[in-house]
Amino acid sequence: MAQQDSIRPMLLEARREVSIGIRASEEWQPSYKKHPATFKTLLLHEAQLEESVAEYLAGLADRAPNYIDWSLIPEPVQVTAASSPLANKDDAVWEGEALDLTKAVIEAITLLVATGGQYGELEYGIDLGITSLSESILVAAREQTAALVSQVTETNRKLIREAIKQSIARGEDVDGTIARIKKVINNPVRAEMIAQTESVNAYGRGLYDFATTTGAKTKTWEALAGACKICAPIDGQTVPIDKPFVLGNGKEVMHPGCHPRGRCGAYYNYD
C-alpha cells in the first residue's frame, strides 16, 4: 500500500502531461494559442480540473449506494419503475456532496479564471496585476464554481435514479444495481467532458471580467473553424459588452464557452 501511495503522484503527473499534450494538439479557436504561455497554463489547469473531478466522482461512486433506500428493492429486483427508490432526497446529504465537490474543483476554477484575465492583460496591453488572489478573480471563481457544482450534483442524482430504473427493467439484484450505479457515476469520459467545458467557461469569464473592468465597449464572437450550428450563426457577431450573444439554439451567453467541449472565443473592442 505504501508503495502504491508513493507511485500514485508520479502516475497522476504522467497522466496530466499526456492530457496536456493531447489537448494542445486539438483544434482551438486561434486566439487561445496567441500567447503560448497562457495557453499552456490553460491546458495545465484544465488537466488539473479533470483530475479533481475524476477523483470526486470515483469517491461518490463508492458513497452513492448509501443514499438508496434498499428496503424498497426486493431481491431480485421485480418492482416497477414507477415505484423505484430514488437517490436519497435528504438535502443535508447532497449539501455535503456539493461541499465536497466545491472543495475539489475551486482551486482549478480559480486558476482558470485568473488565466483568462492574464490573457487579457497580454492581449490588450493593460496590466491590472491579476493573480489568483485578486478579489475580482475570487468572486468570479466562486460564482463559476457554484454554477458547476449545482449542475453536476443534480446530474449525479439523475444518473443514480436512471441506473436504478435500468436495473429494475433488467431484473438485476442489489449487487447488480450497486455495480450499475458505480459504473454510471465513476465515468472518466464524463470527467473529461466536464473539465473541457468548464475550463473554457472559467477562462472566458476571466477574460470577460477583465474587458468590462478595463472599459471595453463591445465584444465579437470568434467561432472555431467548422463550428457547429449553435456557434456558426454568430461568428463575427458584435454586441455591446453588457449584452448577451444569442446562439443558434436561442441560448444567451455573455462569453464563451456555450456548450460541452466548446472552444470558440471572443475578442473585445475598446473603440
Short mmCIF file of C-alpha atoms in Angstrom, two decimals:
data_model
loop_
_atom_site.label_atom_id
_atom_site.label_comp_id
_atom_site.label_asym_id
_atom_site.label_seq_id
_atom_site.Cartn_x
_atom_site.Cartn_y
_atom_site.Cartn_z
CA MET A 1 0.00 0.00 0.00
CA ALA A 2 2.79 2.42 0.91
CA GLN A 3 4.49 1.70 -2.41
CA GLN A 4 1.25 2.38 -4.28
CA ASP A 5 0.83 5.68 -2.42
CA SER A 6 4.35 6.73 -3.43
CA ILE A 7 3.79 5.80 -7.08
CA ARG A 8 0.38 7.43 -7.39
CA PRO A 9 1.64 11.07 -7.59
CA MET A 10 4.02 10.08 -10.40
CA LEU A 11 1.24 8.33 -12.29
CA LEU A 12 -1.05 11.32 -11.92
CA GLU A 13 1.70 13.65 -13.12
CA ALA A 14 2.37 11.45 -16.14
CA ARG A 15 -1.35 11.30 -16.95
CA ARG A 16 -1.56 15.09 -16.66
CA GLU A 17 1.31 15.55 -19.11
CA VAL A 18 -0.30 13.18 -21.60
CA SER A 19 -3.62 15.02 -21.28
CA ILE A 20 -1.94 18.37 -21.88
CA GLY A 21 -0.21 17.05 -24.99
CA ILE A 22 -3.43 15.64 -26.42
CA ARG A 23 -5.43 18.81 -25.75
CA ALA A 24 -2.69 21.03 -27.21
CA SER A 25 -2.86 19.11 -30.50
CA GLU A 26 -6.62 19.51 -30.80
CA GLU A 27 -8.44 22.29 -32.63
CA TRP A 28 -8.94 25.56 -30.75
CA GLN A 29 -10.08 28.95 -31.95
CA PRO A 30 -6.68 30.53 -32.77
CA SER A 31 -6.90 33.30 -30.15
CA TYR A 32 -6.35 30.75 -27.38
CA LYS A 33 -2.90 29.96 -28.76
CA LYS A 34 -1.90 33.54 -29.47
CA HIS A 35 0.03 33.80 -26.21
CA PRO A 36 1.71 30.41 -25.72
CA ALA A 37 2.35 30.86 -22.01
CA THR A 38 -1.30 31.43 -21.15
CA PHE A 39 -2.39 28.63 -23.48
CA LYS A 40 -0.04 26.22 -21.75
CA THR A 41 -1.37 27.39 -18.39
CA LEU A 42 -4.95 26.91 -19.56
CA LEU A 43 -4.17 23.33 -20.57
CA LEU A 44 -2.42 22.63 -17.27
CA HIS A 45 -5.36 23.82 -15.18
CA GLU A 46 -7.83 22.01 -17.43
CA ALA A 47 -5.90 18.80 -16.75
CA GLN A 48 -5.92 19.54 -13.03
CA LEU A 49 -9.67 20.13 -13.13
CA GLU A 50 -10.25 16.85 -14.96
CA GLU A 51 -8.18 15.03 -12.35
CA SER A 52 -10.09 16.65 -9.47
CA VAL A 53 -13.50 15.87 -10.99
CA ALA A 54 -12.48 12.27 -11.71
CA GLU A 55 -11.30 11.79 -8.13
CA TYR A 56 -14.54 13.23 -6.77
CA LEU A 57 -16.73 11.06 -8.99
CA ALA A 58 -14.76 7.95 -8.02
CA GLY A 59 -15.42 8.74 -4.36
CA LEU A 60 -19.09 9.47 -4.99
CA ALA A 61 -19.45 6.12 -6.76
CA ASP A 62 -18.45 4.41 -3.51
CA ARG A 63 -20.77 6.58 -1.39
CA ALA A 64 -23.80 6.56 -3.68
CA PRO A 65 -25.17 3.14 -2.63
CA ASN A 66 -25.55 4.53 0.89
CA TYR A 67 -28.01 7.08 -0.48
CA ILE A 68 -30.52 4.46 -1.60
CA ASP A 69 -33.41 3.10 0.44
CA TRP A 70 -32.70 -0.56 -0.28
CA SER A 71 -35.72 -1.69 1.73
CA LEU A 72 -37.81 -0.72 -1.29
CA ILE A 73 -35.97 -3.17 -3.53
CA PRO A 74 -36.77 -6.89 -3.17
CA GLU A 75 -34.14 -9.32 -4.35
CA PRO A 76 -34.09 -9.98 -7.22
CA VAL A 77 -35.48 -6.63 -8.26
CA GLN A 78 -39.05 -7.04 -9.51
CA VAL A 79 -40.73 -3.73 -8.68
CA THR A 80 -41.88 -1.38 -11.41
CA ALA A 81 -40.02 1.74 -12.47
CA ALA A 82 -42.85 3.85 -11.10
CA SER A 83 -42.21 2.54 -7.58
CA SER A 84 -38.41 2.58 -7.76
CA PRO A 85 -36.47 4.10 -4.88
CA LEU A 86 -34.73 7.33 -5.77
CA ALA A 87 -31.47 8.78 -4.58
CA ASN A 88 -31.80 9.98 -1.01
CA LYS A 89 -33.69 13.30 -1.03
CA ASP A 90 -32.19 14.41 2.28
CA ASP A 91 -30.84 17.86 1.45
CA ALA A 92 -28.12 17.53 4.07
CA VAL A 93 -26.67 14.55 2.21
CA TRP A 94 -26.45 16.39 -1.09
CA GLU A 95 -25.36 19.63 0.53
CA GLY A 96 -22.42 17.63 1.84
CA GLU A 97 -21.72 16.29 -1.63
CA ALA A 98 -21.90 19.80 -3.07
CA LEU A 99 -19.42 20.97 -0.45
CA ASP A 100 -17.04 18.12 -1.28
CA LEU A 101 -17.23 18.86 -4.99
CA THR A 102 -16.66 22.56 -4.33
CA LYS A 103 -13.52 21.75 -2.36
CA ALA A 104 -12.35 19.50 -5.19
CA VAL A 105 -12.69 21.99 -8.06
CA ILE A 106 -12.49 25.54 -6.74
CA GLU A 107 -8.71 25.81 -6.90
CA ALA A 108 -8.55 24.80 -10.56
CA ILE A 109 -11.52 27.02 -11.42
CA THR A 110 -9.87 29.98 -9.68
CA LEU A 111 -6.65 29.47 -11.60
CA LEU A 112 -8.55 29.19 -14.89
CA VAL A 113 -10.44 32.45 -14.26
CA ALA A 114 -7.14 34.13 -13.42
CA THR A 115 -5.55 32.77 -16.60
CA GLY A 116 -8.33 34.31 -18.70
CA GLY A 117 -7.74 37.67 -17.05
CA GLN A 118 -3.98 37.38 -17.57
CA TYR A 119 -4.54 36.64 -21.24
CA GLY A 120 -6.47 39.92 -21.40
CA GLU A 121 -3.54 41.78 -19.85
CA LEU A 122 -1.18 40.42 -22.51
CA GLU A 123 -3.55 40.79 -25.46
CA TYR A 124 -4.71 44.35 -24.73
CA GLY A 125 -1.59 45.66 -23.03
CA ILE A 126 -3.33 46.72 -19.80
CA ASP A 127 -1.67 45.49 -16.63
CA LEU A 128 -4.10 45.07 -13.74
CA GLY A 129 -1.76 42.87 -11.73
CA ILE A 130 -4.21 39.95 -11.92
CA THR A 131 -3.41 36.91 -9.77
CA SER A 132 -5.44 34.03 -8.42
CA LEU A 133 -5.74 36.04 -5.18
CA SER A 134 -7.27 39.15 -6.77
CA GLU A 135 -10.68 39.92 -5.27
CA SER A 136 -12.44 40.01 -8.63
CA ILE A 137 -10.96 36.63 -9.54
CA LEU A 138 -12.05 35.07 -6.26
CA VAL A 139 -15.60 36.37 -6.67
CA ALA A 140 -15.86 35.18 -10.28
CA ALA A 141 -14.37 31.79 -9.39
CA ARG A 142 -16.82 31.31 -6.55
CA GLU A 143 -19.75 32.07 -8.88
CA GLN A 144 -18.43 29.79 -11.62
CA THR A 145 -17.83 27.01 -9.12
CA ALA A 146 -21.31 27.34 -7.62
CA ALA A 147 -22.91 27.01 -11.06
CA LEU A 148 -20.78 23.99 -11.93
CA VAL A 149 -21.42 22.25 -8.61
CA SER A 150 -25.17 22.79 -8.83
CA GLN A 151 -25.35 21.33 -12.33
CA VAL A 152 -23.07 18.35 -11.67
CA THR A 153 -24.78 17.47 -8.38
CA GLU A 154 -28.23 17.48 -9.96
CA THR A 155 -26.94 15.36 -12.85
CA ASN A 156 -25.43 12.89 -10.38
CA ARG A 157 -28.81 12.45 -8.71
CA LYS A 158 -30.49 11.90 -12.06
CA LEU A 159 -27.87 9.35 -13.08
CA ILE A 160 -28.42 7.39 -9.88
CA ARG A 161 -32.18 7.37 -10.45
CA GLU A 162 -31.76 6.22 -14.05
CA ALA A 163 -29.31 3.50 -13.03
CA ILE A 164 -31.86 2.15 -10.56
CA LYS A 165 -34.60 2.20 -13.19
CA GLN A 166 -32.31 0.37 -15.62
CA SER A 167 -31.61 -2.28 -13.01
CA ILE A 168 -35.33 -2.68 -12.32
CA ALA A 169 -36.05 -3.08 -16.03
CA ARG A 170 -33.31 -5.73 -16.30
CA GLY A 171 -34.36 -7.61 -13.15
CA GLU A 172 -30.97 -7.14 -11.51
CA ASP A 173 -30.38 -7.87 -7.83
CA VAL A 174 -28.94 -5.41 -5.32
CA ASP A 175 -25.34 -6.27 -6.19
CA GLY A 176 -26.07 -5.70 -9.86
CA THR A 177 -27.76 -2.39 -9.08
CA ILE A 178 -24.80 -1.22 -7.00
CA ALA A 179 -22.41 -2.15 -9.80
CA ARG A 180 -24.53 -0.21 -12.31
CA ILE A 181 -24.67 2.87 -10.07
CA LYS A 182 -20.90 2.83 -9.57
CA LYS A 183 -20.28 2.46 -13.28
CA VAL A 184 -22.53 5.32 -14.31
CA ILE A 185 -21.09 7.70 -11.68
CA ASN A 186 -17.41 6.79 -11.94
CA ASN A 187 -17.16 7.72 -15.60
CA PRO A 188 -13.81 9.15 -16.80
CA VAL A 189 -15.34 10.31 -20.08
CA ARG A 190 -17.77 12.48 -18.14
CA ALA A 191 -14.94 13.91 -16.01
CA GLU A 192 -13.08 14.79 -19.20
CA MET A 193 -16.15 16.45 -20.72
CA ILE A 194 -16.80 18.50 -17.56
CA ALA A 195 -13.19 19.68 -17.46
CA GLN A 196 -13.04 20.61 -21.14
CA THR A 197 -16.31 22.53 -20.87
CA GLU A 198 -15.77 24.30 -17.57
CA SER A 199 -12.15 25.26 -18.25
CA VAL A 200 -13.26 27.33 -21.25
CA ASN A 201 -16.19 28.75 -19.28
CA ALA A 202 -13.94 29.85 -16.41
CA TYR A 203 -11.23 31.20 -18.73
CA GLY A 204 -13.87 33.09 -20.72
CA ARG A 205 -15.30 34.55 -17.52
CA GLY A 206 -11.87 35.81 -16.51
CA LEU A 207 -11.31 37.47 -19.88
CA TYR A 208 -14.82 38.95 -19.90
CA ASP A 209 -14.38 40.44 -16.42
CA PHE A 210 -11.03 41.90 -17.48
CA ALA A 211 -12.66 43.53 -20.50
CA THR A 212 -15.51 45.04 -18.52
CA THR A 213 -13.10 46.34 -15.86
CA THR A 214 -10.85 47.99 -18.44
CA GLY A 215 -13.63 49.73 -20.35
CA ALA A 216 -14.26 47.58 -23.42
CA LYS A 217 -17.38 48.73 -25.27
CA THR A 218 -18.30 45.74 -27.43
CA LYS A 219 -17.40 42.09 -27.92
CA THR A 220 -17.17 39.95 -31.05
CA TRP A 221 -17.71 36.19 -31.26
CA GLU A 222 -14.99 34.15 -32.96
CA ALA A 223 -16.22 30.71 -33.94
CA LEU A 224 -13.99 27.72 -34.30
CA ALA A 225 -13.34 26.69 -37.90
CA GLY A 226 -16.13 24.33 -38.94
CA ALA A 227 -18.17 25.39 -35.92
CA CYS A 228 -21.40 23.66 -35.04
CA LYS A 229 -24.87 25.02 -35.84
CA ILE A 230 -25.02 26.55 -32.36
CA CYS A 231 -21.95 28.74 -32.80
CA ALA A 232 -21.53 29.17 -36.56
CA PRO A 233 -24.51 31.56 -36.98
CA ILE A 234 -22.93 34.16 -34.69
CA ASP A 235 -19.36 34.03 -35.99
CA GLY A 236 -18.19 37.64 -36.25
CA GLN A 237 -21.26 38.99 -34.47
CA THR A 238 -20.55 42.09 -32.36
CA VAL A 239 -22.75 43.12 -29.43
CA PRO A 240 -22.44 45.63 -26.57
CA ILE A 241 -20.24 44.42 -23.74
CA ASP A 242 -23.18 44.16 -21.33
CA LYS A 243 -25.48 42.30 -23.74
CA PRO A 244 -25.51 38.54 -24.37
CA PHE A 245 -24.68 36.71 -27.53
CA VAL A 246 -27.74 34.83 -28.80
CA LEU A 247 -26.63 31.44 -30.07
CA GLY A 248 -28.08 29.41 -32.91
CA ASN A 249 -30.24 27.44 -30.46
CA GLY A 250 -31.58 30.61 -28.81
CA LYS A 251 -29.44 30.27 -25.69
CA GLU A 252 -27.93 33.52 -24.38
CA VAL A 253 -24.35 33.68 -23.10
CA MET A 254 -22.17 36.57 -22.04
CA HIS A 255 -18.94 34.92 -23.22
CA PRO A 256 -17.58 31.57 -24.47
CA GLY A 257 -17.97 28.69 -23.84
CA CYS A 258 -21.53 27.89 -24.65
CA HIS A 259 -21.87 24.12 -24.90
CA PRO A 260 -19.96 20.97 -23.90
CA ARG A 261 -16.38 20.97 -25.17
CA GLY A 262 -16.90 24.33 -26.90
CA ARG A 263 -13.71 26.13 -27.93
CA CYS A 264 -14.93 29.24 -29.65
CA GLY A 265 -13.54 32.56 -28.49
CA ALA A 266 -14.33 36.25 -28.30
CA TYR A 267 -12.38 39.46 -28.63
CA TYR A 268 -13.18 42.81 -27.08
CA ASN A 269 -13.35 46.23 -28.68
CA TYR A 270 -12.47 49.47 -26.93
CA ASP A 271 -13.46 51.99 -29.62
#
